[in-house]
Amino acid sequence: MLPHAGRTGSATRQRRGVRRLALILIVLAALVVVSVVVGSRMIEPGVVWRSIVAFDPADDRHLTVHLLRLPRTLLVLVVGAALGVAGTVMQAMTRNPLAEPGLLGVNAGAAAVVATGIAVTQVVAIEWYLWFSFLGAALAAGLVYALGGALSHAANPVRLVLAGAAVSVVLGAYTSTLLLNFPTVFDRFRFWDAGSFQGRSWDVLGPVSIAIAAGLILAIAVSRSLNALALGPEFGRALGVSPRRTWMLAGLAVVLLAGASTAAAGPIAFIGLTAPLIGRSVVGPDYVRLIPVSALIAGGILLSADIAGRVVALPSELQASIVSALIGAPVFIALVRRRRVPAL
């Protein structure tokens, strides 16, 4: 009788999870449509459809959809998914449900190299900021791994977090000093640092998508190992999982995901923190399912923030990072207050 009741309860939870996942997909599809339609100039859904199936280069509305709205919408989804998965993996690595990608110094490293690149080269094109940011994220993460002892000792996520905090403080101080002493650098840097998708085109989406795709593949590849290590390194070793190898691959995934997303849109907070918490309420703590679900949820949250930013201050825009913080902070506080933080 008891096993039958257990199977019934498991089936009920599975059906509930499927319904929630279907709802997420429906909401996400609706947000994509709204994102292409809404902006400083509203474009009717029929016009959007015709611009896709029968593109007319002489119609400025079709050009707006193809050159601005579509790449922007896709970039928001890709960046949101990257931040959600990076947050999920980071929480698994540290066994801390309040961890987020910035703990590895990714944001601080990206900002430091972007500011340095502007000061040295005086570039203004966002495509160059992309490469500066990605280089900074990779260098900062490499430095954190070296200082955290991951290259010479048994991998220790706590040591990595402490090293990441120290590197972030030092790089943050360096960036602030640079901006205070070079006002022209600040004028250009602040538009990237604000965290916006305005003006992002296919040229940005292409290289970012490649890096994020590699990070997603790595994150999915280590998802089962993260499940094994959730109860501790000793339990993982008993199951044949190498903690050091898993943490190294997971850390590389975080660098690719968070570094590319920060490069494309600047630092964006709360997405990588909030999406995994919501995801656990949908599919539970299994990282095989949690990683893709967190990607969908994060993409939806960030796309909602980007849409809201376009309409609340017409004809101007409010940066997506500001709106995502306004959305993510109350959601995060509500999740924490309603119940205990979900176990990893």
PDB file of C-alpha atoms in Angstrom, residues 88-343:
ATOM      1  CA  THR A  88      22.589  27.262 -11.317  1.00  0.00           C
ATOM      2  CA  VAL A  89      26.063  25.813 -11.878  1.00  0.00           C
ATOM      3  CA  MET A  90      27.648  28.313  -9.495  1.00  0.00           C
ATOM      4  CA  GLN A  91      25.179  27.359  -6.760  1.00  0.00           C
ATOM      5  CA  ALA A  92      25.930  23.701  -7.358  1.00  0.00           C
ATOM      6  CA  MET A  93      29.694  24.293  -7.211  1.00  0.00           C
ATOM      7  CA  THR A  94      29.537  26.190  -3.921  1.00  0.00           C
ATOM      8  CA  ARG A  95      26.565  24.244  -2.494  1.00  0.00           C
ATOM      9  CA  ASN A  96      25.135  27.656  -1.699  1.00  0.00           C
ATOM     10  CA  PRO A  97      21.652  28.600  -3.039  1.00  0.00           C
ATOM     11  CA  LEU A  98      22.534  32.298  -2.753  1.00  0.00           C
ATOM     12  CA  ALA A  99      25.606  32.124  -4.991  1.00  0.00           C
ATOM     13  CA  GLU A 100      25.716  33.916  -8.344  1.00  0.00           C
ATOM     14  CA  PRO A 101      28.185  34.136 -11.258  1.00  0.00           C
ATOM     15  CA  GLY A 102      29.923  37.284 -10.028  1.00  0.00           C
ATOM     16  CA  LEU A 103      31.529  35.256  -7.239  1.00  0.00           C
ATOM     17  CA  LEU A 104      34.215  34.071  -9.687  1.00  0.00           C
ATOM     18  CA  GLY A 105      35.211  37.652 -10.452  1.00  0.00           C
ATOM     19  CA  VAL A 106      33.746  37.487 -13.957  1.00  0.00           C
ATOM     20  CA  ASN A 107      31.910  40.824 -13.832  1.00  0.00           C
ATOM     21  CA  ALA A 108      34.808  42.643 -12.194  1.00  0.00           C
ATOM     22  CA  GLY A 109      37.315  41.263 -14.705  1.00  0.00           C
ATOM     23  CA  ALA A 110      35.107  42.167 -17.658  1.00  0.00           C
ATOM     24  CA  ALA A 111      34.602  45.720 -16.383  1.00  0.00           C
ATOM     25  CA  ALA A 112      38.310  46.222 -15.697  1.00  0.00           C
ATOM     26  CA  VAL A 113      39.433  45.186 -19.187  1.00  0.00           C
ATOM     27  CA  VAL A 114      36.623  47.100 -20.910  1.00  0.00           C
ATOM     28  CA  ALA A 115      37.611  50.284 -19.054  1.00  0.00           C
ATOM     29  CA  THR A 116      41.287  49.682 -19.862  1.00  0.00           C
ATOM     30  CA  GLY A 117      40.514  48.987 -23.502  1.00  0.00           C
ATOM     31  CA  ILE A 118      38.541  52.224 -23.832  1.00  0.00           C
ATOM     32  CA  ALA A 119      41.356  54.207 -22.191  1.00  0.00           C
ATOM     33  CA  VAL A 120      44.069  52.719 -24.407  1.00  0.00           C
ATOM     34  CA  THR A 121      42.324  52.390 -27.766  1.00  0.00           C
ATOM     35  CA  GLN A 122      39.541  55.009 -27.510  1.00  0.00           C
ATOM     36  CA  VAL A 123      37.173  52.634 -29.340  1.00  0.00           C
ATOM     37  CA  VAL A 124      33.433  53.275 -29.298  1.00  0.00           C
ATOM     38  CA  ALA A 125      32.043  50.244 -31.172  1.00  0.00           C
ATOM     39  CA  ILE A 126      30.188  47.738 -28.992  1.00  0.00           C
ATOM     40  CA  GLU A 127      31.768  44.878 -30.966  1.00  0.00           C
ATOM     41  CA  TRP A 128      35.151  45.783 -29.482  1.00  0.00           C
ATOM     42  CA  TYR A 129      33.679  45.974 -25.979  1.00  0.00           C
ATOM     43  CA  LEU A 130      32.536  42.414 -26.549  1.00  0.00           C
ATOM     44  CA  TRP A 131      36.063  41.094 -26.966  1.00  0.00           C
ATOM     45  CA  PHE A 132      37.502  43.259 -24.178  1.00  0.00           C
ATOM     46  CA  SER A 133      34.832  42.013 -21.807  1.00  0.00           C
ATOM     47  CA  PHE A 134      35.255  38.366 -22.686  1.00  0.00           C
ATOM     48  CA  LEU A 135      39.031  38.609 -22.300  1.00  0.00           C
ATOM     49  CA  GLY A 136      38.636  40.255 -18.895  1.00  0.00           C
ATOM     50  CA  ALA A 137      36.183  37.617 -17.711  1.00  0.00           C
ATOM     51  CA  ALA A 138      38.501  34.802 -18.760  1.00  0.00           C
ATOM     52  CA  LEU A 139      41.615  36.387 -17.209  1.00  0.00           C
ATOM     53  CA  ALA A 140      39.827  37.128 -13.927  1.00  0.00           C
ATOM     54  CA  ALA A 141      38.457  33.606 -13.673  1.00  0.00           C
ATOM     55  CA  GLY A 142      41.901  32.159 -14.443  1.00  0.00           C
ATOM     56  CA  LEU A 143      43.419  34.312 -11.705  1.00  0.00           C
ATOM     57  CA  VAL A 144      40.726  33.209  -9.263  1.00  0.00           C
ATOM     58  CA  TYR A 145      41.405  29.558 -10.063  1.00  0.00           C
ATOM     59  CA  ALA A 146      45.158  30.048  -9.554  1.00  0.00           C
ATOM     60  CA  LEU A 147      44.745  31.926  -6.245  1.00  0.00           C
ATOM     61  CA  GLY A 148      42.080  29.471  -5.103  1.00  0.00           C
ATOM     62  CA  GLY A 149      44.512  26.574  -5.435  1.00  0.00           C
ATOM     63  CA  ALA A 150      42.462  24.714  -8.046  1.00  0.00           C
ATOM     64  CA  LEU A 151      45.560  24.172 -10.187  1.00  0.00           C
ATOM     65  CA  SER A 152      47.768  22.632  -7.490  1.00  0.00           C
ATOM     66  CA  HIS A 153      45.478  21.287  -4.769  1.00  0.00           C
ATOM     67  CA  ALA A 154      42.247  19.373  -4.519  1.00  0.00           C
ATOM     68  CA  ALA A 155      39.500  21.606  -5.832  1.00  0.00           C
ATOM     69  CA  ASN A 156      37.760  23.516  -3.053  1.00  0.00           C
ATOM     70  CA  PRO A 157      34.751  25.680  -3.969  1.00  0.00           C
ATOM     71  CA  VAL A 158      34.965  27.672  -0.728  1.00  0.00           C
ATOM     72  CA  ARG A 159      38.564  28.653  -1.506  1.00  0.00           C
ATOM     73  CA  LEU A 160      37.491  29.651  -5.022  1.00  0.00           C
ATOM     74  CA  VAL A 161      34.709  31.877  -3.684  1.00  0.00           C
ATOM     75  CA  LEU A 162      37.086  33.621  -1.269  1.00  0.00           C
ATOM     76  CA  ALA A 163      39.601  34.152  -4.058  1.00  0.00           C
ATOM     77  CA  GLY A 164      36.820  35.467  -6.297  1.00  0.00           C
ATOM     78  CA  ALA A 165      35.723  37.972  -3.658  1.00  0.00           C
ATOM     79  CA  ALA A 166      39.293  39.221  -3.219  1.00  0.00           C
ATOM     80  CA  VAL A 167      39.909  39.549  -6.966  1.00  0.00           C
ATOM     81  CA  SER A 168      36.571  41.358  -7.419  1.00  0.00           C
ATOM     82  CA  VAL A 169      37.477  43.927  -4.768  1.00  0.00           C
ATOM     83  CA  VAL A 170      40.911  44.604  -6.271  1.00  0.00           C
ATOM     84  CA  LEU A 171      39.621  44.843  -9.851  1.00  0.00           C
ATOM     85  CA  GLY A 172      36.697  47.007  -8.746  1.00  0.00           C
ATOM     86  CA  ALA A 173      39.086  49.437  -7.072  1.00  0.00           C
ATOM     87  CA  TYR A 174      41.274  49.496 -10.201  1.00  0.00           C
ATOM     88  CA  THR A 175      38.274  50.219 -12.443  1.00  0.00           C
ATOM     89  CA  SER A 176      37.016  52.998 -10.163  1.00  0.00           C
ATOM     90  CA  THR A 177      40.465  54.622 -10.097  1.00  0.00           C
ATOM     91  CA  LEU A 178      40.687  54.458 -13.886  1.00  0.00           C
ATOM     92  CA  LEU A 179      37.263  56.025 -14.355  1.00  0.00           C
ATOM     93  CA  LEU A 180      37.940  58.822 -11.867  1.00  0.00           C
ATOM     94  CA  ASN A 181      41.183  59.780 -13.570  1.00  0.00           C
ATOM     95  CA  PHE A 182      39.909  59.516 -17.164  1.00  0.00           C
ATOM     96  CA  PRO A 183      36.503  61.223 -17.492  1.00  0.00           C
ATOM     97  CA  THR A 184      36.276  60.373 -21.201  1.00  0.00           C
ATOM     98  CA  VAL A 185      36.584  56.702 -20.337  1.00  0.00           C
ATOM     99  CA  PHE A 186      33.721  57.038 -17.871  1.00  0.00           C
ATOM    100  CA  ASP A 187      31.452  58.657 -20.473  1.00  0.00           C
ATOM    101  CA  ARG A 188      31.847  55.657 -22.790  1.00  0.00           C
ATOM    102  CA  PHE A 189      32.120  52.961 -20.135  1.00  0.00           C
ATOM    103  CA  ARG A 190      28.858  53.876 -18.406  1.00  0.00           C
ATOM    104  CA  PHE A 191      26.735  52.959 -21.439  1.00  0.00           C
ATOM    105  CA  TRP A 192      28.130  49.407 -21.410  1.00  0.00           C
ATOM    106  CA  ASP A 193      28.120  49.160 -17.615  1.00  0.00           C
ATOM    107  CA  ALA A 194      24.452  50.161 -17.439  1.00  0.00           C
ATOM    108  CA  GLY A 195      23.411  46.744 -18.748  1.00  0.00           C
ATOM    109  CA  SER A 196      21.358  47.474 -21.866  1.00  0.00           C
ATOM    110  CA  PHE A 197      20.432  45.685 -25.099  1.00  0.00           C
ATOM    111  CA  GLN A 198      19.773  48.858 -27.030  1.00  0.00           C
ATOM    112  CA  GLY A 199      21.557  48.919 -30.389  1.00  0.00           C
ATOM    113  CA  ARG A 200      22.718  45.295 -30.194  1.00  0.00           C
ATOM    114  CA  SER A 201      22.600  43.653 -33.619  1.00  0.00           C
ATOM    115  CA  TRP A 202      23.392  40.380 -35.365  1.00  0.00           C
ATOM    116  CA  ASP A 203      27.107  41.256 -35.141  1.00  0.00           C
ATOM    117  CA  VAL A 204      26.924  40.904 -31.355  1.00  0.00           C
ATOM    118  CA  LEU A 205      24.543  37.942 -31.309  1.00  0.00           C
ATOM    119  CA  GLY A 206      26.782  35.714 -33.448  1.00  0.00           C
ATOM    120  CA  PRO A 207      29.989  35.442 -31.382  1.00  0.00           C
ATOM    121  CA  VAL A 208      28.075  35.588 -28.095  1.00  0.00           C
ATOM    122  CA  SER A 209      25.851  32.675 -29.118  1.00  0.00           C
ATOM    123  CA  ILE A 210      28.863  30.509 -29.977  1.00  0.00           C
ATOM    124  CA  ALA A 211      30.470  31.043 -26.558  1.00  0.00           C
ATOM    125  CA  ILE A 212      27.182  30.551 -24.730  1.00  0.00           C
ATOM    126  CA  ALA A 213      26.389  27.382 -26.689  1.00  0.00           C
ATOM    127  CA  ALA A 214      29.750  25.946 -25.621  1.00  0.00           C
ATOM    128  CA  GLY A 215      29.026  26.867 -22.012  1.00  0.00           C
ATOM    129  CA  LEU A 216      25.564  25.292 -22.126  1.00  0.00           C
ATOM    130  CA  ILE A 217      26.982  22.061 -23.547  1.00  0.00           C
ATOM    131  CA  LEU A 218      29.569  21.928 -20.760  1.00  0.00           C
ATOM    132  CA  ALA A 219      26.950  22.653 -18.082  1.00  0.00           C
ATOM    133  CA  ILE A 220      24.667  19.891 -19.364  1.00  0.00           C
ATOM    134  CA  ALA A 221      27.635  17.499 -19.622  1.00  0.00           C
ATOM    135  CA  VAL A 222      28.506  17.905 -15.929  1.00  0.00           C
ATOM    136  CA  SER A 223      24.906  17.977 -14.655  1.00  0.00           C
ATOM    137  CA  ARG A 224      24.918  14.328 -13.548  1.00  0.00           C
ATOM    138  CA  SER A 225      28.266  14.784 -11.819  1.00  0.00           C
ATOM    139  CA  LEU A 226      26.871  17.821 -10.001  1.00  0.00           C
ATOM    140  CA  ASN A 227      24.014  15.629  -8.772  1.00  0.00           C
ATOM    141  CA  ALA A 228      26.537  13.115  -7.436  1.00  0.00           C
ATOM    142  CA  LEU A 229      28.529  15.828  -5.661  1.00  0.00           C
ATOM    143  CA  ALA A 230      25.459  17.488  -4.134  1.00  0.00           C
ATOM    144  CA  LEU A 231      25.844  15.355  -0.998  1.00  0.00           C
ATOM    145  CA  GLY A 232      29.568  16.028  -0.722  1.00  0.00           C
ATOM    146  CA  PRO A 233      32.877  15.158  -2.422  1.00  0.00           C
ATOM    147  CA  GLU A 234      33.254  11.830  -0.612  1.00  0.00           C
ATOM    148  CA  PHE A 235      29.877  10.603  -1.822  1.00  0.00           C
ATOM    149  CA  GLY A 236      30.749  11.732  -5.343  1.00  0.00           C
ATOM    150  CA  ARG A 237      34.052   9.853  -5.300  1.00  0.00           C
ATOM    151  CA  ALA A 238      32.216   6.740  -4.139  1.00  0.00           C
ATOM    152  CA  LEU A 239      30.098   7.024  -7.300  1.00  0.00           C
ATOM    153  CA  GLY A 240      33.195   7.400  -9.480  1.00  0.00           C
ATOM    154  CA  VAL A 241      32.958  11.184  -9.957  1.00  0.00           C
ATOM    155  CA  SER A 242      36.093  13.332  -9.768  1.00  0.00           C
ATOM    156  CA  PRO A 243      35.302  16.499  -7.766  1.00  0.00           C
ATOM    157  CA  ARG A 244      38.282  18.395  -9.164  1.00  0.00           C
ATOM    158  CA  ARG A 245      37.491  17.567 -12.781  1.00  0.00           C
ATOM    159  CA  THR A 246      33.800  18.398 -12.261  1.00  0.00           C
ATOM    160  CA  TRP A 247      34.522  21.731 -10.592  1.00  0.00           C
ATOM    161  CA  MET A 248      37.036  22.662 -13.281  1.00  0.00           C
ATOM    162  CA  LEU A 249      34.587  21.931 -16.091  1.00  0.00           C
ATOM    163  CA  ALA A 250      31.747  23.616 -14.225  1.00  0.00           C
ATOM    164  CA  GLY A 251      33.937  26.661 -13.613  1.00  0.00           C
ATOM    165  CA  LEU A 252      34.815  26.825 -17.309  1.00  0.00           C
ATOM    166  CA  ALA A 253      31.100  26.687 -18.130  1.00  0.00           C
ATOM    167  CA  VAL A 254      30.456  29.616 -15.761  1.00  0.00           C
ATOM    168  CA  VAL A 255      33.249  31.628 -17.375  1.00  0.00           C
ATOM    169  CA  LEU A 256      31.876  31.035 -20.875  1.00  0.00           C
ATOM    170  CA  LEU A 257      28.273  31.725 -19.904  1.00  0.00           C
ATOM    171  CA  ALA A 258      28.727  34.686 -17.576  1.00  0.00           C
ATOM    172  CA  GLY A 259      31.631  36.134 -19.541  1.00  0.00           C
ATOM    173  CA  ALA A 260      29.791  36.103 -22.866  1.00  0.00           C
ATOM    174  CA  SER A 261      26.562  37.458 -21.394  1.00  0.00           C
ATOM    175  CA  THR A 262      28.394  40.243 -19.558  1.00  0.00           C
ATOM    176  CA  ALA A 263      30.296  41.047 -22.727  1.00  0.00           C
ATOM    177  CA  ALA A 264      27.088  41.382 -24.715  1.00  0.00           C
ATOM    178  CA  ALA A 265      24.972  43.432 -22.326  1.00  0.00           C
ATOM    179  CA  GLY A 266      27.089  44.547 -19.392  1.00  0.00           C
ATOM    180  CA  PRO A 267      26.652  43.374 -15.791  1.00  0.00           C
ATOM    181  CA  ILE A 268      23.098  42.207 -15.040  1.00  0.00           C
ATOM    182  CA  ALA A 269      22.224  41.213 -11.492  1.00  0.00           C
ATOM    183  CA  PHE A 270      19.639  38.905  -9.884  1.00  0.00           C
ATOM    184  CA  ILE A 271      18.891  36.807 -12.989  1.00  0.00           C
ATOM    185  CA  GLY A 272      21.456  34.136 -12.114  1.00  0.00           C
ATOM    186  CA  LEU A 273      20.301  34.222  -8.501  1.00  0.00           C
ATOM    187  CA  THR A 274      16.519  34.170  -8.915  1.00  0.00           C
ATOM    188  CA  ALA A 275      16.004  31.801 -11.867  1.00  0.00           C
ATOM    189  CA  PRO A 276      17.473  28.673 -10.170  1.00  0.00           C
ATOM    190  CA  LEU A 277      15.350  29.295  -7.066  1.00  0.00           C
ATOM    191  CA  ILE A 278      12.196  29.405  -9.176  1.00  0.00           C
ATOM    192  CA  GLY A 279      13.403  26.418 -11.196  1.00  0.00           C
ATOM    193  CA  ARG A 280      13.743  24.254  -8.087  1.00  0.00           C
ATOM    194  CA  SER A 281      10.084  24.893  -7.268  1.00  0.00           C
ATOM    195  CA  VAL A 282       9.192  23.581 -10.746  1.00  0.00           C
ATOM    196  CA  VAL A 283      11.423  20.506 -11.231  1.00  0.00           C
ATOM    197  CA  GLY A 284      13.204  20.016  -7.917  1.00  0.00           C
ATOM    198  CA  PRO A 285      16.973  19.836  -7.261  1.00  0.00           C
ATOM    199  CA  ASP A 286      17.901  17.451 -10.109  1.00  0.00           C
ATOM    200  CA  TYR A 287      20.464  19.411 -12.147  1.00  0.00           C
ATOM    201  CA  VAL A 288      19.778  17.370 -15.285  1.00  0.00           C
ATOM    202  CA  ARG A 289      16.333  19.008 -15.399  1.00  0.00           C
ATOM    203  CA  LEU A 290      17.078  22.165 -13.427  1.00  0.00           C
ATOM    204  CA  ILE A 291      19.716  23.507 -15.839  1.00  0.00           C
ATOM    205  CA  PRO A 292      17.452  23.703 -18.937  1.00  0.00           C
ATOM    206  CA  VAL A 293      14.470  24.905 -16.900  1.00  0.00           C
ATOM    207  CA  SER A 294      16.553  27.663 -15.289  1.00  0.00           C
ATOM    208  CA  ALA A 295      17.629  28.723 -18.781  1.00  0.00           C
ATOM    209  CA  LEU A 296      13.987  29.113 -19.855  1.00  0.00           C
ATOM    210  CA  ILE A 297      12.970  30.954 -16.683  1.00  0.00           C
ATOM    211  CA  ALA A 298      15.936  33.315 -16.800  1.00  0.00           C
ATOM    212  CA  GLY A 299      15.297  34.076 -20.465  1.00  0.00           C
ATOM    213  CA  GLY A 300      11.699  34.924 -19.646  1.00  0.00           C
ATOM    214  CA  ILE A 301      12.602  37.157 -16.701  1.00  0.00           C
ATOM    215  CA  LEU A 302      15.201  39.095 -18.671  1.00  0.00           C
ATOM    216  CA  LEU A 303      12.923  39.440 -21.704  1.00  0.00           C
ATOM    217  CA  SER A 304      10.165  40.765 -19.428  1.00  0.00           C
ATOM    218  CA  ALA A 305      12.625  43.286 -18.001  1.00  0.00           C
ATOM    219  CA  ASP A 306      13.738  44.388 -21.462  1.00  0.00           C
ATOM    220  CA  ILE A 307      10.137  44.833 -22.655  1.00  0.00           C
ATOM    221  CA  ALA A 308       9.195  46.783 -19.536  1.00  0.00           C
ATOM    222  CA  GLY A 309      12.236  49.011 -19.956  1.00  0.00           C
ATOM    223  CA  ARG A 310      11.073  49.986 -23.438  1.00  0.00           C
ATOM    224  CA  VAL A 311       7.570  51.072 -22.401  1.00  0.00           C
ATOM    225  CA  VAL A 312       7.908  52.664 -18.954  1.00  0.00           C
ATOM    226  CA  ALA A 313       9.909  55.662 -20.184  1.00  0.00           C
ATOM    227  CA  LEU A 314       8.733  56.176 -23.775  1.00  0.00           C
ATOM    228  CA  PRO A 315      10.194  57.450 -26.039  1.00  0.00           C
ATOM    229  CA  SER A 316      13.378  56.721 -24.069  1.00  0.00           C
ATOM    230  CA  GLU A 317      14.407  53.373 -22.579  1.00  0.00           C
ATOM    231  CA  LEU A 318      15.224  52.122 -19.112  1.00  0.00           C
ATOM    232  CA  GLN A 319      18.162  49.713 -19.009  1.00  0.00           C
ATOM    233  CA  ALA A 320      17.304  46.030 -18.670  1.00  0.00           C
ATOM    234  CA  SER A 321      19.697  45.644 -15.729  1.00  0.00           C
ATOM    235  CA  ILE A 322      17.736  48.220 -13.722  1.00  0.00           C
ATOM    236  CA  VAL A 323      14.374  46.649 -14.494  1.00  0.00           C
ATOM    237  CA  SER A 324      15.669  43.119 -13.846  1.00  0.00           C
ATOM    238  CA  ALA A 325      16.842  44.239 -10.410  1.00  0.00           C
ATOM    239  CA  LEU A 326      13.438  45.799  -9.737  1.00  0.00           C
ATOM    240  CA  ILE A 327      11.766  42.532 -10.789  1.00  0.00           C
ATOM    241  CA  GLY A 328      14.286  40.069  -9.398  1.00  0.00           C
ATOM    242  CA  ALA A 329      14.829  41.581  -5.964  1.00  0.00           C
ATOM    243  CA  PRO A 330      11.152  41.380  -4.832  1.00  0.00           C
ATOM    244  CA  VAL A 331      10.782  37.884  -6.318  1.00  0.00           C
ATOM    245  CA  PHE A 332      13.915  36.731  -4.511  1.00  0.00           C
ATOM    246  CA  ILE A 333      12.779  38.270  -1.206  1.00  0.00           C
ATOM    247  CA  ALA A 334       9.314  36.691  -1.577  1.00  0.00           C
ATOM    248  CA  LEU A 335      10.802  33.247  -2.257  1.00  0.00           C
ATOM    249  CA  VAL A 336      13.048  33.477   0.781  1.00  0.00           C
ATOM    250  CA  ARG A 337      10.271  34.781   3.067  1.00  0.00           C
ATOM    251  CA  ARG A 338       7.646  32.268   1.971  1.00  0.00           C
ATOM    252  CA  ARG A 339       9.759  29.276   2.815  1.00  0.00           C
ATOM    253  CA  ARG A 340      13.236  28.156   3.622  1.00  0.00           C
ATOM    254  CA  VAL A 341      15.749  28.440   0.804  1.00  0.00           C
ATOM    255  CA  PRO A 342      15.538  25.216  -1.242  1.00  0.00           C
ATOM    256  CA  ALA A 343      18.197  22.664  -0.526  1.00  0.00           C
TER     257      ALA A 343
END
